[in-house]
Amino acid sequence: MNLEDKDNANDDKENINDKNIKKICVIGLGYIGLPTASMLANYGYDVVGVDIDRDRLESIKDGKLKINEPGLVTLVKGAINSGNLKVKREPEEADAYIICVPTPVTWEENNPKCDLSYIYSAIDNIKPYLRDGKLLIIESTIPPKTTEKIFKYLNKKIYMAYCPERVLPGNILKELVENDRIIGGIDKKSAKLAKEIYSSFVEGNIYLTNPTTAEMVKLMENTYRDVNIALANEFAKICNDLDVNVYDAINLANKHPRVNILNPGPGVGGHCISVDPWFMVEISNNAELIRTARNINDNMPKYVCDLIINEFKRMNISNPKISIFGVAYKGNVEDTRESPGKKIIKYLISKGFNVSIYDPYVKTFDYPLNDLEDCASNSDGILVLTDHEKFKRFKERDVLNIYNLMRNKIVVDTKNILNHNLWKKVGFKVKLLGDGTSWREK
Ligand SMILES: NC(=O)c1ccc[n+]([C@@H]2O[C@H](COP(=O)([O-])OP(=O)(O)OC[C@H]3O[C@@H](n4cnc5c(N)ncnc54)[C@H](O)[C@@H]3O)[C@@H](O)[C@H]2O)c1
């Protein structure tokens, strides 16, 4: 049901004037909550940003953010300096509350389950302030029916809506403003109140619907990407067994007017695409393709490791050292959550590899990070896992420098981002995930 379909002149009896909401409390100041809170503050709302993480609050006050997102420091500083954004540990009285806390996946006897504990903890914290007529918005990604369950759990005469976030990390501020938005209100007035908030800064269209449809929409978007990446990964594995370059094949297949195949890679990471499809598996026995796609993508790190292990065996390399280039889950960001690099490093270490890591975008990681020279020094091979711009822009002198530092000269590109002709010219053996010919070249 589209709530706008029900719109008619009589509904305006409820007439929501322009300024129902003046003060907003945003709970959870991470990748989603902080830009949202800052944006609202810059658009004139009185905003209280709440987070349980003291370090995060201090870094926001100091303007030294842990999140490396283009334009965010300026946006946050503007919001704080205007006096419209205050950040603190505890919520306070407001007209509306927006929940942006994590919703990771947990496992119960091999069954995936959305961990709603952060959501309920945030809800319980604001419960005393949720009096009649207040608006509660959930932005965190949640399984269908969760908004309804929370509404029943609260058992209060509040307005409530589910408004999923669909921004792309690395381009958050632009997409926050320009993307279309879905609002699932538990009733029409809830949807309209939520729309009032978002229409202050959203330039895209805002579509109103019910919460379960909105919850489903968010999961469908990320599942669509996950399933299509799994298909591209399967194509890459098949091409690895043939003398076909999967990128040439995808490029030609995409000349078909109704085909748009995505690119393969070493696995799927991040907080969304590698997590959210499991919520479909959680709620339905019919999510067979979705489960299979998740498993295909989750197994890609092992597939990549096996390619390297076999190649090193073929080359008779003992005590191998491998240099990992890129551990962020995607190009040009510092976010390593669920990154395939973590699984690959763990697996290669368990197989006796000495692993060194270089990622010019990442500041903190589960394993020690090296500079480029230390990472390449005495290495037997480079494994490129992330499509960082910096890797694309390596010049001949950079590649030559890396070549001279290494013991064996092999580079494995899982993202098809290096200038292969340049690396070959310098003297490297270049292996490409999805190009069988490259793996059979001596
Ligand atoms: N990151 C993305 O690109 C993205 C995109 C769309 C949707 N989402 C969804 O948005 C939600 C938030 O994601 P994120 O990437 O911003 O997470 P995040 O981990 O970057 O930030 C979450 C913040 O919430 C805080 N927090 C946890 N429990 C709290 C509580 N009870 N009270 C107050 N603060 C609390 C944490 O300290 C943290 O700072 C998730 O459901 C995620 O799936 C994320």
Short mmCIF file of N, CA and C in Angstrom, two decimals, residues 222 225-230 233 263-275 277 293-294 296-301 329-330 337-341 343 415:
data_model
loop_
_atom_site.label_atom_id
_atom_site.label_comp_id
_atom_site.label_asym_id
_atom_site.label_seq_id
_atom_site.Cartn_x
_atom_site.Cartn_y
_atom_site.Cartn_z
N ASN A 222 19.58 -4.02 -1.00
CA ASN A 222 20.91 -4.59 -0.72
C ASN A 222 21.01 -6.04 -1.19
N ARG A 225 21.81 -6.22 -4.89
CA ARG A 225 23.24 -6.03 -5.17
C ARG A 225 24.02 -7.30 -4.81
N ASP A 226 23.70 -7.87 -3.67
CA ASP A 226 24.44 -9.05 -3.22
C ASP A 226 24.29 -10.22 -4.20
N VAL A 227 23.05 -10.46 -4.62
CA VAL A 227 22.78 -11.58 -5.53
C VAL A 227 23.49 -11.35 -6.86
N ASN A 228 23.47 -10.12 -7.33
CA ASN A 228 24.11 -9.84 -8.62
C ASN A 228 25.64 -9.87 -8.53
N ILE A 229 26.19 -9.52 -7.38
CA ILE A 229 27.64 -9.66 -7.20
C ILE A 229 27.99 -11.15 -7.16
N ALA A 230 27.14 -11.95 -6.50
CA ALA A 230 27.38 -13.40 -6.45
C ALA A 230 27.39 -13.99 -7.87
N ASN A 233 30.62 -13.08 -9.40
CA ASN A 233 31.68 -13.91 -8.82
C ASN A 233 31.67 -15.32 -9.40
N ASN A 263 30.54 -6.24 -11.31
CA ASN A 263 31.92 -6.72 -11.33
C ASN A 263 32.17 -7.73 -10.21
N PRO A 264 33.00 -8.74 -10.49
CA PRO A 264 33.37 -9.69 -9.43
C PRO A 264 34.41 -9.09 -8.49
N GLY A 265 34.74 -9.84 -7.44
CA GLY A 265 35.75 -9.37 -6.49
C GLY A 265 36.07 -10.44 -5.47
N PRO A 266 36.87 -10.09 -4.45
CA PRO A 266 37.33 -11.11 -3.49
C PRO A 266 36.31 -11.42 -2.40
N GLY A 267 35.08 -10.89 -2.52
CA GLY A 267 34.07 -11.11 -1.49
C GLY A 267 33.32 -9.80 -1.29
N VAL A 268 32.30 -9.85 -0.45
CA VAL A 268 31.49 -8.65 -0.20
C VAL A 268 31.66 -8.25 1.26
N GLY A 269 31.96 -6.98 1.48
CA GLY A 269 32.13 -6.52 2.86
C GLY A 269 31.19 -5.37 3.18
N GLY A 270 31.51 -4.67 4.26
CA GLY A 270 30.71 -3.52 4.65
C GLY A 270 29.58 -3.91 5.58
N HIS A 271 28.91 -2.87 6.05
CA HIS A 271 27.92 -3.04 7.09
C HIS A 271 26.55 -3.41 6.54
N CYS A 272 26.40 -3.31 5.20
CA CYS A 272 25.05 -3.45 4.64
C CYS A 272 24.90 -4.70 3.76
N ILE A 273 25.60 -4.70 2.61
CA ILE A 273 25.32 -5.74 1.61
C ILE A 273 25.69 -7.13 2.12
N SER A 274 26.73 -7.21 2.95
CA SER A 274 27.12 -8.54 3.44
C SER A 274 26.29 -8.97 4.65
N VAL A 275 25.44 -8.10 5.14
CA VAL A 275 24.68 -8.38 6.36
C VAL A 275 23.17 -8.48 6.08
N PRO A 277 21.03 -9.09 3.60
CA PRO A 277 20.30 -10.22 2.98
C PRO A 277 20.04 -11.37 3.97
N ALA A 293 23.43 -17.00 -2.64
CA ALA A 293 24.26 -15.85 -3.06
C ALA A 293 25.16 -15.39 -1.91
N ARG A 294 24.59 -15.34 -0.71
CA ARG A 294 25.38 -14.94 0.47
C ARG A 294 26.55 -15.91 0.66
N ILE A 296 27.96 -17.85 -1.60
CA ILE A 296 28.93 -17.70 -2.70
C ILE A 296 29.86 -16.52 -2.36
N ASN A 297 29.28 -15.41 -1.97
CA ASN A 297 30.12 -14.23 -1.69
C ASN A 297 30.98 -14.43 -0.45
N ASP A 298 30.44 -15.12 0.54
CA ASP A 298 31.22 -15.38 1.77
C ASP A 298 32.37 -16.35 1.51
N ASN A 299 32.24 -17.19 0.47
CA ASN A 299 33.31 -18.15 0.17
C ASN A 299 34.38 -17.61 -0.77
N MET A 300 34.16 -16.42 -1.29
CA MET A 300 35.15 -15.86 -2.23
C MET A 300 36.53 -15.67 -1.60
N PRO A 301 36.62 -15.19 -0.34
CA PRO A 301 37.97 -15.05 0.25
C PRO A 301 38.75 -16.37 0.22
N TYR A 329 36.71 -2.30 2.89
CA TYR A 329 35.79 -3.21 2.19
C TYR A 329 35.42 -2.69 0.81
N LYS A 330 35.71 -1.39 0.55
CA LYS A 330 35.51 -0.87 -0.81
C LYS A 330 36.49 0.26 -1.06
N ARG A 337 34.81 -2.78 8.02
CA ARG A 337 33.83 -3.69 8.61
C ARG A 337 33.47 -4.80 7.62
N GLU A 338 33.53 -6.02 8.09
CA GLU A 338 33.20 -7.23 7.30
C GLU A 338 34.05 -7.33 6.03
N SER A 339 35.21 -6.69 6.00
CA SER A 339 35.97 -6.67 4.74
C SER A 339 36.51 -8.07 4.43
N PRO A 340 36.48 -8.47 3.14
CA PRO A 340 37.02 -9.78 2.76
C PRO A 340 38.49 -9.91 3.15
N GLY A 341 39.19 -8.77 3.21
CA GLY A 341 40.61 -8.78 3.59
C GLY A 341 40.84 -9.46 4.93
N LYS A 343 39.19 -11.92 6.37
CA LYS A 343 39.11 -13.39 6.23
C LYS A 343 40.33 -13.91 5.49
N LYS A 415 40.50 -7.05 -8.33
CA LYS A 415 39.51 -6.00 -8.63
C LYS A 415 39.68 -5.41 -10.04
#
